[in-house]
Amino acid sequence: MSIAEVIDIVSKAGELVLSKVESGFSIYHKGTIDLVTDADKASEEYITTELSKRFPGITILGEEEGWSGSQDAEYMWLIDPLDGTTNFAHGNPHYCISVALAKAGQSVLGVVYDPVAKEMFSAEAGGGAFLNGNRIRVSQNDKLQSSLFVTGFPYDAATRKANVAIFGRIMQASQGVRVMGSAALDLCYVACGRVEAYWERSINAWDIAAGSLMVSEAGGQVSNYLGHELNLFKGEILASNGLVHSQLMTLI
Ligand code: IPD
Ligand code: CA
Ligand code: CA
């Protein structure tokens, strides 16, 4: 399996998503505030078709189509065909396509592409993380006061409310907290040092599988809120440059 092939698929999915901006697209509701568009659906169909053609027999979990293959399989693809759908639907140019390969629950390959900024993030376990082919590393800032953070608010009301309190505490202690609306890109921004950390709860495996590998391969730390090992399917992540991790845990 070569990461170049996955990069090629994800890059073409990015162009497909951009073409929907030109051609127009329909928006549907999955929940009260949770949206899906024609672009999400077309991107997922393209990615799953190409992955199954090039790497047959591997289980796939896609946000829109769910499982295909055994959920107990050793290897599986985790696909978010359009992360940042709310931004996309509102015409805000901050979204991406995220594809990861997990082995026994751990990400071993991750590709995240921002088709507007033309930024391709990629990582393989043990091989480092890259932005458009150049090695990236987390920031070296260990002071909360000069750190910039990013978080996300999922679609369920209770978790949103709980995160407002955490948001307030970290906002007071830091240089600022951003809410940019794409978990996969949030993680890539930690990996390349644009922000010091990202946290979110009620998050799905397809949102964080590729980005969390990006952070650890860029020298950062990923865990749950208590500092324990990240479980992609448990819906809770704190990802940082490592230097502010424990300080953040006390505020979260
Ligand atoms: C969402 C985004 C958002 C995060 C939500 C996710 P979607 O994914 O990543 O930043 O806060 O929890 O569900 O719906 O745009 O694919
Ligand atoms: Ca997502
Ligand atoms: Ca999505």
mmCIF file of N, CA and C in Angstrom, residues 54-189:
data_model
loop_
_atom_site.group_PDB
_atom_site.id
_atom_site.type_symbol
_atom_site.label_atom_id
_atom_site.label_comp_id
_atom_site.label_asym_id
_atom_site.label_seq_id
_atom_site.Cartn_x
_atom_site.Cartn_y
_atom_site.Cartn_z
ATOM 1 N N ARG A 54 -8.512 -0.135 -5.520
ATOM 2 C CA ARG A 54 -7.049 -0.234 -5.411
ATOM 3 C C ARG A 54 -6.586 -1.117 -4.258
ATOM 4 N N PHE A 55 -7.382 -1.188 -3.193
ATOM 5 C CA PHE A 55 -6.991 -2.004 -2.024
ATOM 6 C C PHE A 55 -8.177 -2.874 -1.631
ATOM 7 N N PRO A 56 -8.505 -3.891 -2.446
ATOM 8 C CA PRO A 56 -9.741 -4.646 -2.207
ATOM 9 C C PRO A 56 -9.741 -5.391 -0.867
ATOM 10 N N GLY A 57 -10.932 -5.542 -0.311
ATOM 11 C CA GLY A 57 -11.111 -6.400 0.865
ATOM 12 C C GLY A 57 -10.919 -5.710 2.201
ATOM 13 N N ILE A 58 -10.594 -4.419 2.224
ATOM 14 C CA ILE A 58 -10.387 -3.739 3.513
ATOM 15 C C ILE A 58 -11.701 -3.099 3.968
ATOM 16 N N THR A 59 -12.041 -3.300 5.232
ATOM 17 C CA THR A 59 -13.249 -2.709 5.812
ATOM 18 C C THR A 59 -13.209 -1.193 5.680
ATOM 19 N N ILE A 60 -14.394 -0.600 5.428
ATOM 20 C CA ILE A 60 -14.486 0.856 5.319
ATOM 21 C C ILE A 60 -15.551 1.367 6.286
ATOM 22 N N LEU A 61 -15.212 2.432 7.017
ATOM 23 C CA LEU A 61 -16.220 3.176 7.776
ATOM 24 C C LEU A 61 -16.219 4.604 7.240
ATOM 25 N N GLY A 62 -17.332 4.965 6.595
ATOM 26 C CA GLY A 62 -17.456 6.324 6.054
ATOM 27 C C GLY A 62 -18.562 7.050 6.807
ATOM 28 N N GLU A 63 -18.413 8.339 6.994
ATOM 29 C CA GLU A 63 -19.407 9.081 7.772
ATOM 30 C C GLU A 63 -20.809 8.946 7.195
ATOM 31 N N GLU A 64 -20.938 9.037 5.878
ATOM 32 C CA GLU A 64 -22.279 9.065 5.291
ATOM 33 C C GLU A 64 -22.846 7.677 5.009
ATOM 34 N N GLU A 65 -21.983 6.705 4.651
ATOM 35 C CA GLU A 65 -22.483 5.379 4.250
ATOM 36 C C GLU A 65 -22.308 4.330 5.338
ATOM 37 N N GLY A 66 -21.618 4.662 6.423
ATOM 38 C CA GLY A 66 -21.450 3.703 7.517
ATOM 39 C C GLY A 66 -20.448 2.618 7.173
ATOM 40 N N TRP A 67 -20.681 1.419 7.746
ATOM 41 C CA TRP A 67 -19.720 0.317 7.621
ATOM 42 C C TRP A 67 -19.904 -0.456 6.321
ATOM 43 N N SER A 68 -18.784 -0.875 5.758
ATOM 44 C CA SER A 68 -18.818 -1.887 4.706
ATOM 45 C C SER A 68 -17.679 -2.842 5.037
ATOM 46 N N GLY A 69 -18.030 -4.111 5.334
ATOM 47 C CA GLY A 69 -17.027 -5.076 5.807
ATOM 48 C C GLY A 69 -17.136 -5.256 7.316
ATOM 49 N N SER A 70 -16.323 -6.157 7.835
ATOM 50 C CA SER A 70 -16.415 -6.516 9.248
ATOM 51 C C SER A 70 -15.884 -5.409 10.169
ATOM 52 N N GLN A 71 -16.655 -5.108 11.196
ATOM 53 C CA GLN A 71 -16.235 -4.090 12.171
ATOM 54 C C GLN A 71 -15.105 -4.608 13.057
ATOM 55 N N ASP A 72 -14.863 -5.939 13.023
ATOM 56 C CA ASP A 72 -13.790 -6.531 13.835
ATOM 57 C C ASP A 72 -12.503 -6.722 13.041
ATOM 58 N N ALA A 73 -12.508 -6.255 11.798
ATOM 59 C CA ALA A 73 -11.339 -6.479 10.946
ATOM 60 C C ALA A 73 -10.101 -5.790 11.535
ATOM 61 N N GLU A 74 -8.917 -6.342 11.247
ATOM 62 C CA GLU A 74 -7.687 -5.736 11.765
ATOM 63 C C GLU A 74 -7.440 -4.366 11.119
ATOM 64 N N TYR A 75 -7.628 -4.307 9.809
ATOM 65 C CA TYR A 75 -7.413 -3.043 9.088
ATOM 66 C C TYR A 75 -8.740 -2.416 8.698
ATOM 67 N N MET A 76 -8.862 -1.116 8.788
ATOM 68 C CA MET A 76 -10.050 -0.418 8.278
ATOM 69 C C MET A 76 -9.723 1.008 7.844
ATOM 70 N N TRP A 77 -10.441 1.444 6.807
ATOM 71 C CA TRP A 77 -10.360 2.846 6.374
ATOM 72 C C TRP A 77 -11.384 3.658 7.142
ATOM 73 N N LEU A 78 -11.009 4.836 7.603
ATOM 74 C CA LEU A 78 -11.934 5.743 8.290
ATOM 75 C C LEU A 78 -12.005 7.019 7.462
ATOM 76 N N ILE A 79 -13.182 7.292 6.945
ATOM 77 C CA ILE A 79 -13.311 8.364 5.942
ATOM 78 C C ILE A 79 -14.269 9.464 6.377
ATOM 79 N N ASP A 80 -13.786 10.694 6.390
ATOM 80 C CA ASP A 80 -14.680 11.846 6.475
ATOM 81 C C ASP A 80 -14.595 12.547 5.116
ATOM 82 N N PRO A 81 -15.631 12.370 4.289
ATOM 83 C CA PRO A 81 -15.546 12.845 2.900
ATOM 84 C C PRO A 81 -15.548 14.363 2.787
ATOM 85 N N LEU A 82 -16.060 15.019 3.831
ATOM 86 C CA LEU A 82 -16.050 16.496 3.868
ATOM 87 C C LEU A 82 -16.156 16.889 5.338
ATOM 88 N N ASP A 83 -15.045 17.296 5.912
ATOM 89 C CA ASP A 83 -15.038 17.698 7.316
ATOM 90 C C ASP A 83 -15.073 19.228 7.345
ATOM 91 N N GLY A 84 -16.141 19.748 7.956
ATOM 92 C CA GLY A 84 -16.382 21.187 7.877
ATOM 93 C C GLY A 84 -17.596 21.448 6.996
ATOM 94 N N THR A 85 -18.537 20.525 7.031
ATOM 95 C CA THR A 85 -19.732 20.630 6.175
ATOM 96 C C THR A 85 -20.517 21.910 6.440
ATOM 97 N N THR A 86 -20.601 22.312 7.713
ATOM 98 C CA THR A 86 -21.365 23.532 8.021
ATOM 99 C C THR A 86 -20.692 24.739 7.364
ATOM 100 N N ASN A 87 -19.351 24.814 7.437
ATOM 101 C CA ASN A 87 -18.634 25.878 6.738
ATOM 102 C C ASN A 87 -18.940 25.823 5.247
ATOM 103 N N PHE A 88 -18.819 24.640 4.671
ATOM 104 C CA PHE A 88 -19.033 24.456 3.228
ATOM 105 C C PHE A 88 -20.431 24.941 2.828
ATOM 106 N N ALA A 89 -21.430 24.534 3.610
ATOM 107 C CA ALA A 89 -22.820 24.882 3.283
ATOM 108 C C ALA A 89 -23.068 26.390 3.364
ATOM 109 N N HIS A 90 -22.307 27.069 4.231
ATOM 110 C CA HIS A 90 -22.466 28.521 4.381
ATOM 111 C C HIS A 90 -21.533 29.316 3.459
ATOM 112 N N GLY A 91 -20.735 28.608 2.666
ATOM 113 C CA GLY A 91 -19.819 29.304 1.759
ATOM 114 C C GLY A 91 -18.525 29.757 2.413
ATOM 115 N N ASN A 92 -18.226 29.211 3.609
ATOM 116 C CA ASN A 92 -16.955 29.541 4.273
ATOM 117 C C ASN A 92 -15.872 28.565 3.801
ATOM 118 N N PRO A 93 -14.767 29.090 3.283
ATOM 119 C CA PRO A 93 -13.775 28.218 2.630
ATOM 120 C C PRO A 93 -12.806 27.530 3.588
ATOM 121 N N HIS A 94 -13.320 26.847 4.599
ATOM 122 C CA HIS A 94 -12.451 26.117 5.530
ATOM 123 C C HIS A 94 -13.056 24.731 5.761
ATOM 124 N N TYR A 95 -12.555 23.759 5.018
ATOM 125 C CA TYR A 95 -13.040 22.380 5.113
ATOM 126 C C TYR A 95 -12.003 21.474 4.469
ATOM 127 N N CYS A 96 -12.181 20.179 4.632
ATOM 128 C CA CYS A 96 -11.171 19.266 4.102
ATOM 129 C C CYS A 96 -11.761 17.889 3.870
ATOM 130 N N ILE A 97 -10.931 17.038 3.324
ATOM 131 C CA ILE A 97 -11.265 15.622 3.153
ATOM 132 C C ILE A 97 -10.264 14.861 4.015
ATOM 133 N N SER A 98 -10.740 13.896 4.792
ATOM 134 C CA SER A 98 -9.852 13.171 5.703
ATOM 135 C C SER A 98 -9.990 11.663 5.518
ATOM 136 N N VAL A 99 -8.873 10.999 5.296
ATOM 137 C CA VAL A 99 -8.865 9.539 5.132
ATOM 138 C C VAL A 99 -7.742 8.957 5.984
ATOM 139 N N ALA A 100 -8.078 7.925 6.768
ATOM 140 C CA ALA A 100 -7.046 7.259 7.572
ATOM 141 C C ALA A 100 -7.179 5.749 7.422
ATOM 142 N N LEU A 101 -6.065 5.075 7.586
ATOM 143 C CA LEU A 101 -6.072 3.617 7.682
ATOM 144 C C LEU A 101 -5.698 3.274 9.117
ATOM 145 N N ALA A 102 -6.546 2.474 9.771
ATOM 146 C CA ALA A 102 -6.243 2.054 11.150
ATOM 147 C C ALA A 102 -5.942 0.558 11.167
ATOM 148 N N LYS A 103 -4.982 0.189 12.008
ATOM 149 C CA LYS A 103 -4.656 -1.227 12.233
ATOM 150 C C LYS A 103 -4.893 -1.507 13.707
ATOM 151 N N ALA A 104 -5.764 -2.452 13.996
ATOM 152 C CA ALA A 104 -6.109 -2.789 15.385
ATOM 153 C C ALA A 104 -6.443 -1.533 16.197
ATOM 154 N N GLY A 105 -7.205 -0.636 15.588
ATOM 155 C CA GLY A 105 -7.688 0.548 16.305
ATOM 156 C C GLY A 105 -6.725 1.722 16.350
ATOM 157 N N GLN A 106 -5.518 1.555 15.794
ATOM 158 C CA GLN A 106 -4.529 2.647 15.803
ATOM 159 C C GLN A 106 -4.314 3.144 14.381
ATOM 160 N N SER A 107 -4.307 4.460 14.208
ATOM 161 C CA SER A 107 -4.056 4.997 12.871
ATOM 162 C C SER A 107 -2.621 4.709 12.450
ATOM 163 N N VAL A 108 -2.482 4.212 11.230
ATOM 164 C CA VAL A 108 -1.122 3.950 10.718
ATOM 165 C C VAL A 108 -0.824 4.785 9.479
ATOM 166 N N LEU A 109 -1.877 5.372 8.895
ATOM 167 C CA LEU A 109 -1.697 6.234 7.713
ATOM 168 C C LEU A 109 -2.796 7.293 7.759
ATOM 169 N N GLY A 110 -2.448 8.529 7.466
ATOM 170 C CA GLY A 110 -3.460 9.589 7.472
ATOM 171 C C GLY A 110 -3.195 10.610 6.382
ATOM 172 N N VAL A 111 -4.267 11.022 5.712
ATOM 173 C CA VAL A 111 -4.170 12.047 4.675
ATOM 174 C C VAL A 111 -5.328 13.024 4.873
ATOM 175 N N VAL A 112 -5.009 14.305 4.955
ATOM 176 C CA VAL A 112 -6.026 15.358 5.121
ATOM 177 C C VAL A 112 -5.728 16.432 4.083
ATOM 178 N N TYR A 113 -6.745 16.779 3.285
ATOM 179 C CA TYR A 113 -6.522 17.751 2.209
ATOM 180 C C TYR A 113 -7.496 18.921 2.295
ATOM 181 N N ASP A 114 -6.937 20.127 2.347
ATOM 182 C CA ASP A 114 -7.730 21.353 2.265
ATOM 183 C C ASP A 114 -7.666 21.825 0.812
ATOM 184 N N PRO A 115 -8.757 21.621 0.051
ATOM 185 C CA PRO A 115 -8.700 21.896 -1.392
ATOM 186 C C PRO A 115 -8.692 23.388 -1.715
ATOM 187 N N VAL A 116 -9.125 24.235 -0.776
ATOM 188 C CA VAL A 116 -9.144 25.678 -1.025
ATOM 189 C C VAL A 116 -7.724 26.233 -0.857
ATOM 190 N N ALA A 117 -7.095 25.899 0.264
ATOM 191 C CA ALA A 117 -5.723 26.367 0.528
ATOM 192 C C ALA A 117 -4.690 25.525 -0.217
ATOM 193 N N LYS A 118 -5.149 24.421 -0.819
ATOM 194 C CA LYS A 118 -4.247 23.467 -1.507
ATOM 195 C C LYS A 118 -3.172 22.964 -0.535
ATOM 196 N N GLU A 119 -3.604 22.595 0.663
ATOM 197 C CA GLU A 119 -2.672 22.053 1.649
ATOM 198 C C GLU A 119 -2.954 20.558 1.847
ATOM 199 N N MET A 120 -1.940 19.754 1.547
ATOM 200 C CA MET A 120 -2.052 18.305 1.682
ATOM 201 C C MET A 120 -1.212 17.854 2.870
ATOM 202 N N PHE A 121 -1.879 17.394 3.932
ATOM 203 C CA PHE A 121 -1.187 16.881 5.114
ATOM 204 C C PHE A 121 -1.145 15.355 4.999
ATOM 205 N N SER A 122 -0.005 14.756 5.339
ATOM 206 C CA SER A 122 0.081 13.300 5.257
ATOM 207 C C SER A 122 1.030 12.762 6.324
ATOM 208 N N ALA A 123 0.735 11.563 6.777
ATOM 209 C CA ALA A 123 1.601 10.937 7.787
ATOM 210 C C ALA A 123 1.455 9.423 7.737
ATOM 211 N N GLU A 124 2.549 8.754 8.044
ATOM 212 C CA GLU A 124 2.517 7.310 8.239
ATOM 213 C C GLU A 124 3.181 7.029 9.581
ATOM 214 N N ALA A 125 2.666 6.021 10.289
ATOM 215 C CA ALA A 125 3.209 5.713 11.617
ATOM 216 C C ALA A 125 4.715 5.467 11.527
ATOM 217 N N GLY A 126 5.456 6.209 12.308
ATOM 218 C CA GLY A 126 6.910 6.050 12.345
ATOM 219 C C GLY A 126 7.652 6.817 11.267
ATOM 220 N N GLY A 127 6.902 7.477 10.372
ATOM 221 C CA GLY A 127 7.556 8.131 9.224
ATOM 222 C C GLY A 127 7.499 9.644 9.239
ATOM 223 N N GLY A 128 6.926 10.237 10.289
ATOM 224 C CA GLY A 128 6.831 11.701 10.354
ATOM 225 C C GLY A 128 5.578 12.222 9.667
ATOM 226 N N ALA A 129 5.335 13.522 9.836
ATOM 227 C CA ALA A 129 4.164 14.178 9.238
ATOM 228 C C ALA A 129 4.638 15.246 8.260
ATOM 229 N N PHE A 130 3.848 15.455 7.215
ATOM 230 C CA PHE A 130 4.260 16.344 6.122
ATOM 231 C C PHE A 130 3.121 17.256 5.681
ATOM 232 N N LEU A 131 3.494 18.473 5.249
ATOM 233 C CA LEU A 131 2.556 19.390 4.608
ATOM 234 C C LEU A 131 3.112 19.689 3.226
ATOM 235 N N ASN A 132 2.359 19.310 2.219
ATOM 236 C CA ASN A 132 2.804 19.438 0.816
ATOM 237 C C ASN A 132 4.232 18.911 0.643
ATOM 238 N N GLY A 133 4.496 17.778 1.303
ATOM 239 C CA GLY A 133 5.790 17.118 1.127
ATOM 240 C C GLY A 133 6.901 17.591 2.048
ATOM 241 N N ASN A 134 6.652 18.669 2.791
ATOM 242 C CA ASN A 134 7.679 19.174 3.718
ATOM 243 C C ASN A 134 7.374 18.731 5.142
ATOM 244 N N ARG A 135 8.411 18.301 5.845
ATOM 245 C CA ARG A 135 8.257 17.822 7.219
ATOM 246 C C ARG A 135 7.660 18.902 8.122
ATOM 247 N N ILE A 136 6.694 18.546 8.952
ATOM 248 C CA ILE A 136 6.121 19.513 9.903
ATOM 249 C C ILE A 136 6.350 19.034 11.337
ATOM 250 N N ARG A 137 6.389 20.009 12.254
ATOM 251 C CA ARG A 137 6.555 19.701 13.675
ATOM 252 C C ARG A 137 5.644 20.596 14.503
ATOM 253 N N VAL A 138 5.279 20.126 15.698
ATOM 254 C CA VAL A 138 4.454 20.920 16.608
ATOM 255 C C VAL A 138 5.269 22.103 17.129
ATOM 256 N N SER A 139 4.568 23.088 17.725
ATOM 257 C CA SER A 139 5.252 24.281 18.237
ATOM 258 C C SER A 139 6.025 23.951 19.521
ATOM 259 N N GLN A 140 6.937 24.827 19.894
ATOM 260 C CA GLN A 140 7.759 24.609 21.093
ATOM 261 C C GLN A 140 7.312 25.491 22.249
ATOM 262 N N ASN A 141 6.137 26.086 22.135
ATOM 263 C CA ASN A 141 5.628 26.995 23.154
ATOM 264 C C ASN A 141 5.103 26.205 24.369
ATOM 265 N N ASP A 142 5.605 26.524 25.551
ATOM 266 C CA ASP A 142 5.125 25.805 26.742
ATOM 267 C C ASP A 142 4.336 26.715 27.694
ATOM 268 N N LYS A 143 4.004 27.933 27.246
ATOM 269 C CA LYS A 143 3.278 28.877 28.121
ATOM 270 C C LYS A 143 1.844 29.041 27.647
ATOM 271 N N LEU A 144 0.892 28.785 28.529
ATOM 272 C CA LEU A 144 -0.525 28.931 28.160
ATOM 273 C C LEU A 144 -0.820 30.351 27.685
ATOM 274 N N GLN A 145 -0.226 31.318 28.378
ATOM 275 C CA GLN A 145 -0.546 32.718 28.120
ATOM 276 C C GLN A 145 -0.218 33.160 26.688
ATOM 277 N N SER A 146 0.771 32.546 26.092
ATOM 278 C CA SER A 146 1.111 32.916 24.713
ATOM 279 C C SER A 146 0.700 31.828 23.721
ATOM 280 N N SER A 147 -0.156 30.898 24.173
ATOM 281 C CA SER A 147 -0.608 29.812 23.302
ATOM 282 C C SER A 147 -1.948 30.134 22.658
ATOM 283 N N LEU A 148 -2.103 29.656 21.410
ATOM 284 C CA LEU A 148 -3.375 29.764 20.700
ATOM 285 C C LEU A 148 -3.970 28.359 20.622
ATOM 286 N N PHE A 149 -5.248 28.252 20.933
ATOM 287 C CA PHE A 149 -5.891 26.940 20.956
ATOM 288 C C PHE A 149 -7.068 26.902 19.997
ATOM 289 N N VAL A 150 -7.529 25.688 19.715
ATOM 290 C CA VAL A 150 -8.722 25.528 18.886
ATOM 291 C C VAL A 150 -9.553 24.394 19.474
ATOM 292 N N THR A 151 -10.857 24.556 19.448
ATOM 293 C CA THR A 151 -11.753 23.497 19.895
ATOM 294 C C THR A 151 -12.910 23.402 18.922
ATOM 295 N N GLY A 152 -13.754 22.402 19.142
ATOM 296 C CA GLY A 152 -14.928 22.238 18.296
ATOM 297 C C GLY A 152 -16.141 21.985 19.157
ATOM 298 N N PHE A 153 -17.291 22.352 18.614
ATOM 299 C CA PHE A 153 -18.565 22.116 19.295
ATOM 300 C C PHE A 153 -19.369 21.137 18.457
ATOM 301 N N PRO A 154 -19.585 19.926 18.981
ATOM 302 C CA PRO A 154 -20.316 18.921 18.207
ATOM 303 C C PRO A 154 -21.802 19.290 18.090
ATOM 304 N N TYR A 155 -22.591 18.392 17.532
ATOM 305 C CA TYR A 155 -23.980 18.751 17.241
ATOM 306 C C TYR A 155 -24.943 18.480 18.399
ATOM 307 N N ASP A 156 -24.486 17.805 19.475
ATOM 308 C CA ASP A 156 -25.440 17.558 20.572
ATOM 309 C C ASP A 156 -25.338 18.641 21.643
ATOM 310 N N ALA A 157 -26.510 19.067 22.106
ATOM 311 C CA ALA A 157 -26.640 20.255 22.954
ATOM 312 C C ALA A 157 -25.900 20.121 24.291
ATOM 313 N N ALA A 158 -25.966 18.944 24.921
ATOM 314 C CA ALA A 158 -25.363 18.776 26.250
ATOM 315 C C ALA A 158 -23.846 18.941 26.175
ATOM 316 N N THR A 159 -23.230 18.329 25.160
ATOM 317 C CA THR A 159 -21.776 18.436 25.026
ATOM 318 C C THR A 159 -21.373 19.863 24.687
ATOM 319 N N ARG A 160 -22.186 20.535 23.885
ATOM 320 C CA ARG A 160 -21.906 21.945 23.556
ATOM 321 C C ARG A 160 -21.858 22.783 24.825
ATOM 322 N N LYS A 161 -22.852 22.565 25.662
ATOM 323 C CA LYS A 161 -22.959 23.352 26.888
ATOM 324 C C LYS A 161 -21.736 23.107 27.776
ATOM 325 N N ALA A 162 -21.370 21.833 27.932
ATOM 326 C CA ALA A 162 -20.209 21.503 28.776
ATOM 327 C C ALA A 162 -18.946 22.157 28.217
ATOM 328 N N ASN A 163 -18.834 22.214 26.896
ATOM 329 C CA ASN A 163 -17.610 22.781 26.309
ATOM 330 C C ASN A 163 -17.573 24.305 26.409
ATOM 331 N N VAL A 164 -18.720 24.934 26.582
ATOM 332 C CA VAL A 164 -18.730 26.392 26.771
ATOM 333 C C VAL A 164 -17.959 26.741 28.054
ATOM 334 N N ALA A 165 -18.151 25.923 29.100
ATOM 335 C CA ALA A 165 -17.453 26.165 30.377
ATOM 336 C C ALA A 165 -15.946 25.972 30.213
ATOM 337 N N ILE A 166 -15.554 24.891 29.536
ATOM 338 C CA ILE A 166 -14.119 24.626 29.313
ATOM 339 C C ILE A 166 -13.525 25.739 28.460
ATOM 340 N N PHE A 167 -14.255 26.104 27.422
ATOM 341 C CA PHE A 167 -13.838 27.179 26.509
ATOM 342 C C PHE A 167 -13.537 28.460 27.302
ATOM 343 N N GLY A 168 -14.437 28.802 28.222
ATOM 344 C CA GLY A 168 -14.275 30.015 29.023
ATOM 345 C C GLY A 168 -13.001 29.981 29.852
ATOM 346 N N ARG A 169 -12.740 28.839 30.498
ATOM 347 C CA ARG A 169 -11.548 28.735 31.356
ATOM 348 C C ARG A 169 -10.265 28.858 30.526
ATOM 349 N N ILE A 170 -10.237 28.177 29.380
ATOM 350 C CA ILE A 170 -9.004 28.182 28.576
ATOM 351 C C ILE A 170 -8.839 29.531 27.879
ATOM 352 N N MET A 171 -9.940 30.166 27.522
ATOM 353 C CA MET A 171 -9.864 31.509 26.915
ATOM 354 C C MET A 171 -9.198 32.496 27.876
ATOM 355 N N GLN A 172 -9.584 32.419 29.152
ATOM 356 C CA GLN A 172 -9.026 33.354 30.147
ATOM 357 C C GLN A 172 -7.536 33.123 30.376
ATOM 358 N N ALA A 173 -7.094 31.867 30.202
ATOM 359 C CA ALA A 173 -5.706 31.521 30.536
ATOM 360 C C ALA A 173 -4.748 31.637 29.357
ATOM 361 N N SER A 174 -5.279 31.894 28.141
ATOM 362 C CA SER A 174 -4.441 31.769 26.940
ATOM 363 C C SER A 174 -4.444 33.033 26.098
ATOM 364 N N GLN A 175 -3.754 32.987 24.965
ATOM 365 C CA GLN A 175 -3.792 34.113 24.031
ATOM 366 C C GLN A 175 -5.113 34.132 23.261
ATOM 367 N N GLY A 176 -5.736 32.972 23.134
ATOM 368 C CA GLY A 176 -7.019 32.929 22.444
ATOM 369 C C GLY A 176 -7.436 31.504 22.136
ATOM 370 N N VAL A 177 -8.728 31.329 21.868
ATOM 371 C CA VAL A 177 -9.259 30.029 21.453
ATOM 372 C C VAL A 177 -10.075 30.249 20.179
ATOM 373 N N ARG A 178 -9.796 29.476 19.163
ATOM 374 C CA ARG A 178 -10.517 29.556 17.896
ATOM 375 C C ARG A 178 -11.517 28.409 17.773
ATOM 376 N N VAL A 179 -12.588 28.636 17.034
ATOM 377 C CA VAL A 179 -13.530 27.568 16.681
ATOM 378 C C VAL A 179 -13.669 27.640 15.168
ATOM 379 N N MET A 180 -12.950 26.776 14.459
ATOM 380 C CA MET A 180 -12.839 26.923 13.006
ATOM 381 C C MET A 180 -13.722 25.947 12.225
ATOM 382 N N GLY A 181 -14.267 24.934 12.917
ATOM 383 C CA GLY A 181 -15.299 24.106 12.286
ATOM 384 C C GLY A 181 -14.839 22.921 11.465
ATOM 385 N N SER A 182 -13.574 22.526 11.610
ATOM 386 C CA SER A 182 -13.127 21.293 10.946
ATOM 387 C C SER A 182 -12.117 20.601 11.850
ATOM 388 N N ALA A 183 -12.573 19.537 12.506
ATOM 389 C CA ALA A 183 -11.727 18.837 13.478
ATOM 390 C C ALA A 183 -10.443 18.303 12.835
ATOM 391 N N ALA A 184 -10.572 17.770 11.634
ATOM 392 C CA ALA A 184 -9.388 17.184 10.980
ATOM 393 C C ALA A 184 -8.343 18.267 10.711
ATOM 394 N N LEU A 185 -8.787 19.439 10.254
ATOM 395 C CA LEU A 185 -7.830 20.539 10.034
ATOM 396 C C LEU A 185 -7.312 21.096 11.352
ATOM 397 N N ASP A 186 -8.172 21.145 12.378
ATOM 398 C CA ASP A 186 -7.715 21.598 13.700
ATOM 399 C C ASP A 186 -6.493 20.783 14.121
ATOM 400 N N LEU A 187 -6.591 19.462 13.956
ATOM 401 C CA LEU A 187 -5.483 18.584 14.351
ATOM 402 C C LEU A 187 -4.245 18.832 13.482
ATOM 403 N N CYS A 188 -4.458 19.040 12.202
ATOM 404 C CA CYS A 188 -3.310 19.320 11.313
ATOM 405 C C CYS A 188 -2.654 20.644 11.693
ATOM 406 N N TYR A 189 -3.449 21.597 12.158
ATOM 407 C CA TYR A 189 -2.890 22.893 12.577
ATOM 408 C C TYR A 189 -2.058 22.729 13.858
#
